[in-house]
Amino acid sequence: MAGQTDTLIAAILEDIDAGRLAPGQEIDEAALAARHSVSRTPIREAYIQLEASGLIRRLPRKGAVLFKPTLEEFLAIQEVHAQLEGQAAGLAARRISPVLREQLHAVVAACEAHASQKGDADPDGYYQLNLRFHETVALGAANPFLVEMIKTNARKLMAYYRARYRYPGAIAQSALEHREIATLILSHDRDGAEAAMQAHVLFDQVTVMDLLAALG
């Protein structure tokens, strides 16, 4: 059953990452069971683990729903997330490997090319590049525990960060900030990289309110 539970958790996380589950959306337990040919027992175990990490909530008479933050929760999670991302950038400035240096160069160039060639079009495509950028920086920190903490926090706000790129000019601004952060990391400026990443991740309260409203 442990193997089935792990498979279910991975499937739900993949749906979150791909945007197939929206904040507040109920997870279809029957569809999940049919898709993976499992009973309700491993599904319940998967729900327990996901609820413990704060990614889902189980509600009476409604089942499991994807975590949907209030304004206060969003701001609190974002504050922690910015610290974690900033720490990763700072550590990457000290530790990033030659292989990841090249990957960081490549993904930043891809972000700039997208912004230059497509402008505000294809925000979902840009968001996938954004995920690659942040993953590369996190891996550059060479701390797997930090990477997992960043992933868990990012998934709580992922739909909102994705929605941000639908705003005019957001993609171009993001690509500029990615270049700035990468330059600081590759020049071994730990403090600068940490501060720039924190500023990049944080939204002002008005933007947060707009995003919460946009996603219902």
Short mmCIF file of C-alpha atoms in Angstrom, two decimals:
data_model
loop_
_atom_site.label_atom_id
_atom_site.label_comp_id
_atom_site.label_asym_id
_atom_site.label_seq_id
_atom_site.Cartn_x
_atom_site.Cartn_y
_atom_site.Cartn_z
CA MET A 1 0.00 0.00 0.00
CA ALA A 2 2.94 2.34 0.66
CA GLY A 3 3.85 2.16 -3.01
CA GLN A 4 0.28 2.99 -4.05
CA THR A 5 0.21 5.92 -1.64
CA ASP A 6 3.46 7.32 -3.04
CA THR A 7 2.11 6.96 -6.59
CA LEU A 8 -1.07 8.83 -5.66
CA ILE A 9 0.87 11.63 -3.97
CA ALA A 10 3.10 11.99 -7.02
CA ALA A 11 0.04 12.10 -9.30
CA ILE A 12 -1.66 14.81 -7.24
CA LEU A 13 1.54 16.86 -7.07
CA GLU A 14 1.90 16.56 -10.84
CA ASP A 15 -1.67 17.84 -11.28
CA ILE A 16 -0.86 20.81 -9.04
CA ASP A 17 2.35 21.59 -10.92
CA ALA A 18 0.60 21.36 -14.30
CA GLY A 19 -2.29 23.58 -13.18
CA ARG A 20 -4.88 20.82 -13.58
CA LEU A 21 -5.98 21.41 -9.96
CA ALA A 22 -7.06 24.91 -8.97
CA PRO A 23 -7.09 26.38 -5.43
CA GLY A 24 -10.23 25.29 -3.62
CA GLN A 25 -11.03 22.61 -6.19
CA GLU A 26 -12.26 19.28 -4.85
CA ILE A 27 -10.12 16.30 -5.72
CA ASP A 28 -12.27 13.67 -7.42
CA GLU A 29 -11.64 10.60 -5.26
CA ALA A 30 -13.56 8.22 -7.53
CA ALA A 31 -11.64 9.38 -10.60
CA LEU A 32 -8.37 9.09 -8.72
CA ALA A 33 -9.19 5.53 -7.65
CA ALA A 34 -10.19 4.54 -11.19
CA ARG A 35 -7.18 6.13 -12.83
CA HIS A 36 -4.72 4.34 -10.56
CA SER A 37 -6.73 1.18 -9.84
CA VAL A 38 -6.54 1.61 -6.06
CA SER A 39 -8.93 1.37 -3.14
CA ARG A 40 -9.92 4.21 -0.86
CA THR A 41 -7.36 3.20 1.80
CA PRO A 42 -4.19 4.42 0.00
CA ILE A 43 -6.11 7.50 -1.15
CA ARG A 44 -6.92 8.37 2.45
CA GLU A 45 -3.28 7.83 3.41
CA ALA A 46 -2.19 10.12 0.58
CA TYR A 47 -4.65 12.75 1.76
CA ILE A 48 -3.29 12.55 5.32
CA GLN A 49 0.26 13.18 4.11
CA LEU A 50 -0.73 15.99 1.76
CA GLU A 51 -2.83 17.62 4.46
CA ALA A 52 0.10 17.43 6.88
CA SER A 53 2.22 19.38 4.39
CA GLY A 54 -0.56 21.96 3.98
CA LEU A 55 -1.28 21.24 0.32
CA ILE A 56 -4.85 20.03 0.75
CA ARG A 57 -7.64 20.41 3.26
CA ARG A 58 -10.26 17.81 4.08
CA LEU A 59 -13.68 19.32 4.64
CA PRO A 60 -16.80 17.71 6.15
CA ARG A 61 -19.22 16.45 3.48
CA LYS A 62 -16.96 17.79 0.71
CA GLY A 63 -13.88 15.58 0.75
CA ALA A 64 -10.38 16.83 -0.02
CA VAL A 65 -9.85 20.20 -1.68
CA LEU A 66 -6.67 21.86 -2.86
CA PHE A 67 -5.41 24.49 -0.42
CA LYS A 68 -6.81 27.96 -1.13
CA PRO A 69 -5.23 30.72 0.98
CA THR A 70 -6.92 33.69 2.53
CA LEU A 71 -5.19 37.05 2.08
CA GLU A 72 -3.50 36.67 5.47
CA GLU A 73 -2.36 33.12 4.67
CA PHE A 74 -1.07 34.16 1.26
CA LEU A 75 1.01 36.97 2.72
CA ALA A 76 2.37 34.75 5.50
CA ILE A 77 3.32 31.90 3.15
CA GLN A 78 4.81 34.30 0.62
CA GLU A 79 6.98 35.87 3.34
CA VAL A 80 8.42 32.47 4.25
CA HIS A 81 8.75 31.44 0.61
CA ALA A 82 10.71 34.58 -0.24
CA GLN A 83 13.14 33.83 2.59
CA LEU A 84 13.64 30.27 1.37
CA GLU A 85 14.12 31.30 -2.27
CA GLY A 86 16.47 34.07 -1.19
CA GLN A 87 18.51 31.65 0.90
CA ALA A 88 18.76 29.29 -2.07
CA ALA A 89 20.03 32.09 -4.32
CA GLY A 90 22.57 33.14 -1.71
CA LEU A 91 23.85 29.59 -1.29
CA ALA A 92 23.92 29.08 -5.07
CA ALA A 93 26.21 32.11 -5.34
CA ARG A 94 28.69 30.14 -3.23
CA ARG A 95 28.05 26.58 -4.38
CA ILE A 96 26.60 26.36 -7.87
CA SER A 97 28.30 23.67 -9.95
CA PRO A 98 29.71 24.19 -13.46
CA VAL A 99 26.89 22.10 -14.94
CA LEU A 100 24.20 24.15 -13.20
CA ARG A 101 25.97 27.39 -14.17
CA GLU A 102 25.48 26.43 -17.81
CA GLN A 103 21.87 25.44 -17.17
CA LEU A 104 21.24 28.78 -15.47
CA HIS A 105 22.72 30.63 -18.46
CA ALA A 106 20.47 28.62 -20.80
CA VAL A 107 17.21 29.08 -18.93
CA VAL A 108 17.74 32.82 -18.45
CA ALA A 109 18.42 33.15 -22.17
CA ALA A 110 15.24 31.17 -22.88
CA CYS A 111 13.23 33.50 -20.62
CA GLU A 112 14.64 36.54 -22.42
CA ALA A 113 13.93 35.02 -25.83
CA HIS A 114 10.33 34.29 -24.83
CA ALA A 115 9.84 37.86 -23.58
CA SER A 116 11.41 39.31 -26.73
CA GLN A 117 9.68 37.11 -29.27
CA LYS A 118 6.26 36.52 -27.70
CA GLY A 119 5.75 39.50 -25.42
CA ASP A 120 2.74 38.87 -23.19
CA ALA A 121 1.62 35.85 -25.24
CA ASP A 122 1.80 32.27 -23.97
CA PRO A 123 2.02 33.02 -20.23
CA ASP A 124 1.72 29.31 -19.42
CA GLY A 125 4.74 28.56 -21.59
CA TYR A 126 6.71 31.28 -19.84
CA TYR A 127 5.67 29.93 -16.46
CA GLN A 128 7.29 26.59 -17.29
CA LEU A 129 10.52 28.46 -18.01
CA ASN A 130 10.08 30.30 -14.73
CA LEU A 131 9.81 26.97 -12.91
CA ARG A 132 13.03 25.80 -14.57
CA PHE A 133 14.80 28.98 -13.50
CA HIS A 134 13.78 28.65 -9.86
CA GLU A 135 14.53 24.92 -9.83
CA THR A 136 18.02 25.53 -11.23
CA VAL A 137 18.75 28.14 -8.58
CA ALA A 138 17.43 25.88 -5.83
CA LEU A 139 19.53 22.95 -7.03
CA GLY A 140 22.52 25.26 -7.17
CA ALA A 141 22.23 25.71 -3.40
CA ALA A 142 23.24 22.05 -3.04
CA ASN A 143 20.89 21.51 -0.10
CA PRO A 144 18.17 18.90 -0.82
CA PHE A 145 16.21 19.74 2.33
CA LEU A 146 15.96 23.36 1.26
CA VAL A 147 14.84 22.27 -2.23
CA GLU A 148 11.97 20.22 -0.78
CA MET A 149 10.86 23.08 1.48
CA ILE A 150 10.81 25.44 -1.49
CA LYS A 151 8.78 22.99 -3.58
CA THR A 152 6.18 22.50 -0.86
CA ASN A 153 5.72 26.23 -0.28
CA ALA A 154 5.70 27.02 -4.01
CA ARG A 155 2.88 24.54 -4.62
CA LYS A 156 0.66 26.37 -2.12
CA LEU A 157 0.89 29.53 -4.24
CA MET A 158 1.70 28.06 -7.65
CA ALA A 159 -1.63 28.89 -9.30
CA TYR A 160 -1.25 32.53 -8.28
CA TYR A 161 2.31 32.86 -9.54
CA ARG A 162 1.16 31.30 -12.82
CA ALA A 163 -1.74 33.76 -13.06
CA ARG A 164 0.65 36.69 -12.51
CA TYR A 165 2.10 36.21 -16.00
CA ARG A 166 -1.26 37.04 -17.58
CA TYR A 167 -0.72 40.67 -16.54
CA PRO A 168 0.69 42.99 -19.25
CA GLY A 169 4.44 43.47 -18.88
CA ALA A 170 4.86 40.79 -16.21
CA ILE A 171 6.82 38.41 -18.45
CA ALA A 172 9.29 41.08 -19.58
CA GLN A 173 9.83 42.24 -16.00
CA SER A 174 10.34 38.68 -14.81
CA ALA A 175 12.93 37.98 -17.51
CA LEU A 176 14.85 41.12 -16.53
CA GLU A 177 14.85 40.07 -12.89
CA HIS A 178 15.97 36.55 -13.79
CA ARG A 179 18.98 38.03 -15.60
CA GLU A 180 19.81 40.23 -12.62
CA ILE A 181 19.61 37.32 -10.17
CA ALA A 182 21.65 35.02 -12.40
CA THR A 183 24.36 37.68 -12.84
CA LEU A 184 24.63 38.10 -9.07
CA ILE A 185 24.79 34.33 -8.51
CA LEU A 186 27.41 33.77 -11.20
CA SER A 187 29.52 36.63 -9.85
CA HIS A 188 29.39 35.03 -6.36
CA ASP A 189 27.54 37.97 -4.79
CA ARG A 190 25.73 36.09 -2.04
CA ASP A 191 24.04 39.05 -0.34
CA GLY A 192 23.02 40.64 -3.62
CA ALA A 193 21.60 37.40 -5.01
CA GLU A 194 19.63 36.73 -1.83
CA ALA A 195 18.12 40.22 -1.74
CA ALA A 196 17.28 40.23 -5.46
CA MET A 197 15.57 36.85 -5.26
CA GLN A 198 13.49 37.87 -2.25
CA ALA A 199 12.33 41.00 -4.07
CA HIS A 200 11.57 38.94 -7.17
CA VAL A 201 9.33 36.49 -5.29
CA LEU A 202 7.40 38.98 -3.16
CA PHE A 203 4.18 40.62 -4.38
CA ASP A 204 2.72 43.79 -2.91
CA GLN A 205 -0.59 43.44 -1.09
CA VAL A 206 -2.62 45.02 -3.91
CA THR A 207 -1.27 42.48 -6.41
CA VAL A 208 -2.02 39.65 -3.99
CA MET A 209 -5.61 40.87 -3.61
CA ASP A 210 -5.95 41.06 -7.42
CA LEU A 211 -4.65 37.49 -7.81
CA LEU A 212 -6.94 36.14 -5.10
CA ALA A 213 -9.89 37.82 -6.79
CA ALA A 214 -8.86 36.56 -10.24
CA LEU A 215 -8.86 32.96 -9.03
CA GLY A 216 -12.17 33.25 -7.25
#
